[in-house]
Short mmCIF file of C-alpha atoms in Angstrom, two decimals:
data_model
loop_
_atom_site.label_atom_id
_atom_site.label_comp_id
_atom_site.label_asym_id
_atom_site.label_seq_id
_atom_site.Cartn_x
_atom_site.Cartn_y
_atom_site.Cartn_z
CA UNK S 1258 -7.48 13.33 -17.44
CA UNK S 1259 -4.79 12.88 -15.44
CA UNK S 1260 -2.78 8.90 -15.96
CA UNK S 1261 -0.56 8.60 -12.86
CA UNK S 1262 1.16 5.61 -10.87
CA UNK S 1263 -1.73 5.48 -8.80
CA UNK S 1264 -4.27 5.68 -11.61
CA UNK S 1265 -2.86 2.76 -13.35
CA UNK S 1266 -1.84 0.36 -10.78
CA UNK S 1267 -5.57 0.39 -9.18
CA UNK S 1268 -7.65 1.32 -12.52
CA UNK S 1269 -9.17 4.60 -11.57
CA UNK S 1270 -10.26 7.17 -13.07
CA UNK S 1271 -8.88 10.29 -11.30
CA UNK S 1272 -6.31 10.21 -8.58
CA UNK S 1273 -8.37 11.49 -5.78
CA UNK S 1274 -9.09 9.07 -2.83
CA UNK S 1275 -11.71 9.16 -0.13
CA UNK S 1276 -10.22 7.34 2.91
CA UNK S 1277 -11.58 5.48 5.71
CA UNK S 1278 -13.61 7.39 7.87
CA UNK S 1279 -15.46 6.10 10.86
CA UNK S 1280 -19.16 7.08 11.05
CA UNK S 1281 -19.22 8.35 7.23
CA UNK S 1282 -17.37 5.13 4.81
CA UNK S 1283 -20.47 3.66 4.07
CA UNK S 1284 -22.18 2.77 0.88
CA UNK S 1285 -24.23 6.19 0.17
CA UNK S 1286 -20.91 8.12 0.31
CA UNK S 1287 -18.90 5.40 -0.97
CA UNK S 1288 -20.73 5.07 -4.33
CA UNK S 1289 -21.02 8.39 -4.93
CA UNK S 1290 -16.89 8.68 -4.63
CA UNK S 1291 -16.89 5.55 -7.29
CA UNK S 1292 -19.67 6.83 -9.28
CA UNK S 1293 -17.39 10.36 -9.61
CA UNK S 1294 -13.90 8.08 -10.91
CA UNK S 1295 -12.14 8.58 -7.31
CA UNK S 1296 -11.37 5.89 -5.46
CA UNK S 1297 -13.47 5.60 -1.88
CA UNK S 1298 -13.09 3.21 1.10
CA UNK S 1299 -15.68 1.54 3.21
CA UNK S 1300 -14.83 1.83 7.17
CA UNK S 1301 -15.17 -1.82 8.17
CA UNK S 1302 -15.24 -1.01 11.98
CA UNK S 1303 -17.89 1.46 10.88
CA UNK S 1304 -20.00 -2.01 11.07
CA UNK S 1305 -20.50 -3.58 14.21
CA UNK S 1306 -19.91 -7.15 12.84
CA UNK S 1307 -17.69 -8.96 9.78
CA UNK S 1308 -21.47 -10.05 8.93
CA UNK S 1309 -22.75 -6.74 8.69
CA UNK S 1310 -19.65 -5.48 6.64
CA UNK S 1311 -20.46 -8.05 4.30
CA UNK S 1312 -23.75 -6.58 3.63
CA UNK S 1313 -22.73 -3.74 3.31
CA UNK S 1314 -19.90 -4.02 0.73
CA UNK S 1315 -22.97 -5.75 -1.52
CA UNK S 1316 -25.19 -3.08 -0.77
CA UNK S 1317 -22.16 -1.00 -2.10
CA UNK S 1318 -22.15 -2.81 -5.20
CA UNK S 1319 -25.51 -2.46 -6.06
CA UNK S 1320 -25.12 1.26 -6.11
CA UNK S 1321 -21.56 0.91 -8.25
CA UNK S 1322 -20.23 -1.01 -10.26
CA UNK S 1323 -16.56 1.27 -10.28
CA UNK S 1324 -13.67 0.13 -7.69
CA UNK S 1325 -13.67 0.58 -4.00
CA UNK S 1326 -12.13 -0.52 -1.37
CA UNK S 1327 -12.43 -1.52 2.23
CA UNK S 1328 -10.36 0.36 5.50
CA UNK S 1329 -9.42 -1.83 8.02
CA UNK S 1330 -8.06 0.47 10.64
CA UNK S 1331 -5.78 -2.14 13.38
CA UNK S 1332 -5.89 -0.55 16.88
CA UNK S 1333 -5.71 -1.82 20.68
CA UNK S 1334 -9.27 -2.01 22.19
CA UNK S 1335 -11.06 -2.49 25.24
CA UNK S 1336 -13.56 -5.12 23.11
CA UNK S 1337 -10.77 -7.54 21.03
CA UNK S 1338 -11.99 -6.92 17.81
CA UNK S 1339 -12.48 -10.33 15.44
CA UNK S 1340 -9.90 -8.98 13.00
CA UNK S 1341 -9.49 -12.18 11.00
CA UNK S 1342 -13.01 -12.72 10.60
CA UNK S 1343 -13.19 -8.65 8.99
CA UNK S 1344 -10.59 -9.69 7.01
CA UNK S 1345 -12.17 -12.84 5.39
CA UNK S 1346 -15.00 -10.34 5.10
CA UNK S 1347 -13.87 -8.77 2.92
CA UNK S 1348 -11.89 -10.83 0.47
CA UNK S 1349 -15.05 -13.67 0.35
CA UNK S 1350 -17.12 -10.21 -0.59
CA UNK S 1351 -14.68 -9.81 -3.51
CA UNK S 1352 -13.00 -6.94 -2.79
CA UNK S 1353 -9.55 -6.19 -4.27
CA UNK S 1354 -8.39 -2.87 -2.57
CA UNK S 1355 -7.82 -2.36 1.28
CA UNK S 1356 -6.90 0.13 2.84
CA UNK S 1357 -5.08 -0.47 6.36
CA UNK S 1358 -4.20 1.77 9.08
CA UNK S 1359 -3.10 2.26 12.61
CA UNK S 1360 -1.00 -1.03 13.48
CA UNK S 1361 1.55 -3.35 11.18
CA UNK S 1362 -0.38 -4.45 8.32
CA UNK S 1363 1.53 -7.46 8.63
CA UNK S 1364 -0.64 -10.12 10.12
CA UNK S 1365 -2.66 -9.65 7.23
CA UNK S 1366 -0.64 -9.17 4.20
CA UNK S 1367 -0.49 -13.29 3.36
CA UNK S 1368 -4.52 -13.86 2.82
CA UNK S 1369 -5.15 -10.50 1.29
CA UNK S 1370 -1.92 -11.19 -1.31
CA UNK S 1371 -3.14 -15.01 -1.79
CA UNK S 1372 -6.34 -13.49 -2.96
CA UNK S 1373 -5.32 -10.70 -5.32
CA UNK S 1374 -6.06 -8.04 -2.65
CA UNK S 1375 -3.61 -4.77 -3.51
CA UNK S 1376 -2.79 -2.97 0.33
CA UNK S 1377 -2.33 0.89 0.47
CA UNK S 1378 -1.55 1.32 4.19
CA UNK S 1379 -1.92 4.88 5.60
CA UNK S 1380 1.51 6.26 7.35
CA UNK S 1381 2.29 9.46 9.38
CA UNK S 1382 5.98 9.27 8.71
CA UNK S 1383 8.80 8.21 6.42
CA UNK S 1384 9.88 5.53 9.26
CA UNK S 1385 6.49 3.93 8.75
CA UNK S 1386 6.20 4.23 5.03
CA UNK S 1387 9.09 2.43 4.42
CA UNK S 1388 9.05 0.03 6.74
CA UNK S 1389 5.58 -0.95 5.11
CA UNK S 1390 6.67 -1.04 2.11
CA UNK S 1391 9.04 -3.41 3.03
CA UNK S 1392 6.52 -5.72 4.10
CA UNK S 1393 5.09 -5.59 0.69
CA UNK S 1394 1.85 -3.15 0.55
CA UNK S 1395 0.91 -1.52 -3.23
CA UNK S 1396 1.08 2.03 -2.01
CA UNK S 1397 1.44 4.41 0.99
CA UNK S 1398 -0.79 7.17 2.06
CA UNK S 1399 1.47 9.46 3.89
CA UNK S 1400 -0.31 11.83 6.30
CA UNK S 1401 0.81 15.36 6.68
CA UNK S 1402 0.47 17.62 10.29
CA UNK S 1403 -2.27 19.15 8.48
CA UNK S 1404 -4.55 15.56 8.15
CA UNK S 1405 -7.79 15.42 10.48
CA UNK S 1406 -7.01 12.42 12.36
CA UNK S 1407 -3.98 11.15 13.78
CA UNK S 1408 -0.67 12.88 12.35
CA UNK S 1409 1.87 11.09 14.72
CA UNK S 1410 3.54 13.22 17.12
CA UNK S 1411 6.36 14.77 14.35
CA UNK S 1412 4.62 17.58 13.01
CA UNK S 1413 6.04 17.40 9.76
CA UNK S 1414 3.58 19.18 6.75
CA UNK S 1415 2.88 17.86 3.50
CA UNK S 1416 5.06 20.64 1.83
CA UNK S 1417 7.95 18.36 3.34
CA UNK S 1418 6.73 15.44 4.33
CA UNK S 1419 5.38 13.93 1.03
CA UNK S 1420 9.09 14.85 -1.00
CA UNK S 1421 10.59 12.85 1.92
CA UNK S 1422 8.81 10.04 1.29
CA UNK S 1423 8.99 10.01 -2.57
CA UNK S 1424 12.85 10.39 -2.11
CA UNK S 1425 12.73 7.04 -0.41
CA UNK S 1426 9.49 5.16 -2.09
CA UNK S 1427 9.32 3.32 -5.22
CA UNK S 1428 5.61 2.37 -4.43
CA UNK S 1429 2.79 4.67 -5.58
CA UNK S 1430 1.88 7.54 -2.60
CA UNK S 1431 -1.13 9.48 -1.99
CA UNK S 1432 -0.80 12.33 -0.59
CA UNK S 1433 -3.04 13.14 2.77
CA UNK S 1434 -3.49 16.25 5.03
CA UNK S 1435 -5.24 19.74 4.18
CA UNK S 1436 -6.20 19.02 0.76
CA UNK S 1437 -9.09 19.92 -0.63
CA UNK S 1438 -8.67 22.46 -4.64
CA UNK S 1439 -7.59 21.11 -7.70
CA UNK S 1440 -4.10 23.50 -6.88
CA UNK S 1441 -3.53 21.04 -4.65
CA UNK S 1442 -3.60 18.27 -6.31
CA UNK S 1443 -1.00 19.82 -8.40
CA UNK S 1444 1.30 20.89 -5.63
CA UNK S 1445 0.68 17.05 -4.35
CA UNK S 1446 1.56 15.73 -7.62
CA UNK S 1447 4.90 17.99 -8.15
CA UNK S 1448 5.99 16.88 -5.06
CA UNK S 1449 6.08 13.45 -5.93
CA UNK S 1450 2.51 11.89 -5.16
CA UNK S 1451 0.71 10.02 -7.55
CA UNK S 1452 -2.88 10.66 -5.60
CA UNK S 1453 -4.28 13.07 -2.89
CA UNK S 1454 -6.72 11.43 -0.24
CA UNK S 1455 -9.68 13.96 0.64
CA UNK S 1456 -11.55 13.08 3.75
CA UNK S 1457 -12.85 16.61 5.26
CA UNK S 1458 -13.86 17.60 1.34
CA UNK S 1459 -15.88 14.60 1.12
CA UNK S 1460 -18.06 14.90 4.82
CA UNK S 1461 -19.39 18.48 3.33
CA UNK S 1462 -20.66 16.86 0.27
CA UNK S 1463 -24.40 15.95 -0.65
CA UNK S 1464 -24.27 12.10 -0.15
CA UNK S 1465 -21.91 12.72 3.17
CA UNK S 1466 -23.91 10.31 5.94
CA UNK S 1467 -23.88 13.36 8.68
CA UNK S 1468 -25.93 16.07 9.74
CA UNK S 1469 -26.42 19.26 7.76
CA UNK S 1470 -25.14 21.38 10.43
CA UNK S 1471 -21.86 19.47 9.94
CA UNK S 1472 -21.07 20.24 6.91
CA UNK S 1473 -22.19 23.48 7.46
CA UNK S 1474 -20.18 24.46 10.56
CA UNK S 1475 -17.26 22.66 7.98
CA UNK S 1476 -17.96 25.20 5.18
CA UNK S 1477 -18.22 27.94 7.83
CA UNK S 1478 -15.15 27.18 9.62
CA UNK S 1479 -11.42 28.82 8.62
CA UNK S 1480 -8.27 27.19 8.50
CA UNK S 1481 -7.68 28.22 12.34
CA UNK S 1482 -10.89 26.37 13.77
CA UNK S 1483 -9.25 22.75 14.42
CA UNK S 1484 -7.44 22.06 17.55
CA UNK S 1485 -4.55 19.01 18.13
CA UNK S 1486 -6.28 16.94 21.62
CA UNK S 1487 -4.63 14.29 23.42
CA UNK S 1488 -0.70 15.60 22.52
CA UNK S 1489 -0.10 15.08 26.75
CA UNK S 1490 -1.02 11.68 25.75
CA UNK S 1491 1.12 10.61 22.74
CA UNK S 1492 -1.38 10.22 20.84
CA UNK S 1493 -2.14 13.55 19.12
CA UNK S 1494 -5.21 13.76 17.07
CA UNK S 1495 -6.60 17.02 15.12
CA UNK S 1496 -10.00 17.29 15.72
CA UNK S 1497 -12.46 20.41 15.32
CA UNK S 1498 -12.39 23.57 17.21
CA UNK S 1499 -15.31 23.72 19.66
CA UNK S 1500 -16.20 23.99 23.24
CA UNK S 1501 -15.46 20.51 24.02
CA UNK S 1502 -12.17 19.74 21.88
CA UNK S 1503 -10.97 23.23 24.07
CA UNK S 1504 -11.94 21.96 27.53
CA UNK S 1505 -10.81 18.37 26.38
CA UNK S 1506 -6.68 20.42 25.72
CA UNK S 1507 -7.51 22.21 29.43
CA UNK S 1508 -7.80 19.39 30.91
CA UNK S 1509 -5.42 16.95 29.62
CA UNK S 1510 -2.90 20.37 30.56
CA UNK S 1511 -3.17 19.76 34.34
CA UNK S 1512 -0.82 18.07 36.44
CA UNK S 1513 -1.43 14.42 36.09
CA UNK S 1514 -4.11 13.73 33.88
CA UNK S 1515 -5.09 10.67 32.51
CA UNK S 1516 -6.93 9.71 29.66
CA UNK S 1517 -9.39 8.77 31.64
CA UNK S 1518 -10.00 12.53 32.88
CA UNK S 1519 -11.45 13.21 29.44
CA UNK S 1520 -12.49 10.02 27.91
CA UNK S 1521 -16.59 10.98 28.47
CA UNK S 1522 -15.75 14.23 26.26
CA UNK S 1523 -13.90 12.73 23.44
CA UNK S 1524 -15.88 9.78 23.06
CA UNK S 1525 -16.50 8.48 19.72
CA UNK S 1526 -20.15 7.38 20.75
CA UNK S 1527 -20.94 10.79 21.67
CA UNK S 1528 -19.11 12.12 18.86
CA UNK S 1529 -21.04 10.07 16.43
CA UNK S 1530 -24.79 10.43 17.68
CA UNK S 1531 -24.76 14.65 19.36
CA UNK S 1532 -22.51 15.47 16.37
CA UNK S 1533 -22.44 14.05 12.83
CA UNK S 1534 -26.26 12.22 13.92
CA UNK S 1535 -27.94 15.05 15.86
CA UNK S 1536 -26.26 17.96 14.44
CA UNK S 1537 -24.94 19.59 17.61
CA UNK S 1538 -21.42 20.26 16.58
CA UNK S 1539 -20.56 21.64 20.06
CA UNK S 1540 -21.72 18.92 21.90
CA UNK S 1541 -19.01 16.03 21.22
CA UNK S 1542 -15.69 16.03 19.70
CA UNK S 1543 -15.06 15.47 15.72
CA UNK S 1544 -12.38 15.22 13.12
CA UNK S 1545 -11.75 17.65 10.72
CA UNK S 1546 -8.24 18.94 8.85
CA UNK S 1547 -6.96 22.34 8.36
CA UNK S 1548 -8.51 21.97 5.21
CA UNK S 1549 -11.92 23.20 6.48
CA UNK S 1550 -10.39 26.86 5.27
CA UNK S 1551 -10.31 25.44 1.80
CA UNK S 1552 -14.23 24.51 1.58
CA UNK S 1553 -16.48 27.19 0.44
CA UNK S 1554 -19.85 25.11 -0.46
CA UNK S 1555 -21.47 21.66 -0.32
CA UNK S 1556 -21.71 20.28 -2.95
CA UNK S 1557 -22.22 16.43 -4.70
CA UNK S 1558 -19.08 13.88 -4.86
CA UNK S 1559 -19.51 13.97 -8.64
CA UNK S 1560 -18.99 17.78 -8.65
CA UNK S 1561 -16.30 18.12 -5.94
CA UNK S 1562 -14.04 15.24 -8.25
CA UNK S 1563 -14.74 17.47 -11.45
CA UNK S 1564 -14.55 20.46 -9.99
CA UNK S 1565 -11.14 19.95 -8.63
CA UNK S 1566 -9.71 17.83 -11.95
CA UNK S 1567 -11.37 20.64 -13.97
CA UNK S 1568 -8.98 23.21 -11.91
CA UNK S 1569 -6.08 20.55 -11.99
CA UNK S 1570 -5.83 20.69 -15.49
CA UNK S 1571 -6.42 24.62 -15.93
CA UNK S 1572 -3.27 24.98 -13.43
CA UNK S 1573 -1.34 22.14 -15.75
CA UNK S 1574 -2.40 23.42 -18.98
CA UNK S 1575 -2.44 27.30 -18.87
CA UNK S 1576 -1.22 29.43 -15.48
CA UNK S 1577 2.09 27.50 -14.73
CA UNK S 1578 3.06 27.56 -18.98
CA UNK S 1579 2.43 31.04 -18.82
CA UNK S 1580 5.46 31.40 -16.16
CA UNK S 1581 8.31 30.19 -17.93
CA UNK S 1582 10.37 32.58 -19.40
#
């Protein structure tokens, strides 16, 4: 057992986190992560209503009675999105850990610190963490160049970017980007994290909401087969390496391109039902980390957490003693 910052502060077992992920943070997956002593996230936006999160944070807790937590990722949108009403969501369902992303966590620091509700609020870059931690969140989740997702437009990996961020943190951190092996968990650890966030390890699992072919094409895939889209834009995301992530890069390349010139390819809709629903993973873009060359099998949450704490501790306990002179 590892007893960390991170561990103690949010009463967890093992200091592994499954993040917010759209299309996948719902209660199957989400239970399972519990059920295993990691610490998982619902996707609120996942749910097309506060009403329907609600339900599903109690269908949640029928399936566990371990902690999890809630993302509420804070973006501009077409649709205004009834924030507040997600919000009280969440706290009426009686959940104490949220996890925020994407905009200033700000607006909704006051309610969820009123009712007991600890933040971790995900970050691509010192700047950010600290100036969050300011604000007053619980903990950062610093995302390295390696995350699936968006990195921010610094390229800065985890090998430097989570030491950076301890150096100027006094809050716990998890550690985000590429990880997926119980080595590195330690490397995340020695470099001053007191958690790793998995979210590519997780989707080629056994209680993973997504299509077989998924996590197959995940467990298939190297190191090499992800691809950064929408850089032109300033708003870099690593997604998958497939036909359509590749014509997506060709054509945000050409003089003058707009968003708009790709927006029916990278689509979240068509991500979500050709991809993780139907199984076509050529047909629609989807996120995935570098850590795809890290992920040999699928296998169930509960095995994945012990599997990778059961290497954690072998590391810890026997291969790095045997190197000191």
């Amino acid at each position: 057992m590892f007893k960390t910052d991170f561990t103690e502060a949010f009463g967890i077992e093992h200091p592994i986190v499954c993040g917010g992920m759209t299309g996948l943070g719902t209660a199957e997956l989400i239970s399972a992560v519990a059920e295993a002593g990691a610490l998982g996230f619902l996707t609120a936006l996942t749910q097309p209503s506060p009403e329907a999160l609600a339900k599903e944070i109690a269908r949640t807790q029928t399936m566990t009675d371990k902690p999890f937590g809630v993302n509420l990722t804070i973006l501009p949108t077409i649709e205004p999105v009834p924030y507040d009403e997600y919000r009280a969501a969440i706290i009426e369902s009686g959940i104490k850990i949220v996890e925020t992303a994407g905009s200033s966590p700000a607006p909704h620091l006051p309610d969820f610190k009123a009712s007991g509700v600890k933040v971790i609020h995900k970050a691509v870059a010192v700047r950010h963490a600290v100036k969050a931690q300011s604000l007053g969140v619980d903990a950062i989740s610093i995302d390295g160049f390696e995350c699936a997702g968006h990195p921010g437009e610094d390229d800065i990996g985890g090998l430097v970017l989570i030491p950076a961020a301890a150096a100027q943190l006094t809050i716990p951190i998890i550690a985000s980007g590429g990880i997926a092996t119980g080595a590195g968990l330690v490397a995340a650890l020695a470099l001053g994290a007191h958690a790793v966030n998995m979210g590519t390890r997780f989707m080629a699992t056994a209680e993973a909401p997504i299509h077989e072919n998924v996590k197959n094409q995940i467990v298939a895939n190297s190191e090499r087969d992800t691809i950064v889209v929408f850089r032109q834009f300033h708003n870099s995301a690593r997604v998958a390496r497939n036909a359509v992530s590749e014509e997506i890069t060709e054509i945000a390349t050409r003089p003058g391109a707009t968003f708009k010139d790709v927006a029916h390819l990278a689509s979240g809709v068509r991500g979500r039902e050709r991809v993780l629903g139907a199984g076509d993973t050529g047909d629609g873009m989807w996120w995935a980390s570098q850590a795809q060359g890290l992920i040999t099998e699928i296998d169930t949450c509960a095995n994945v957490v012990d599997t990778i704490m059961t290497s954690a501790r072998d590391i810890v306990a026997d291969r790095l003693p045997r190197m000191l002179a």
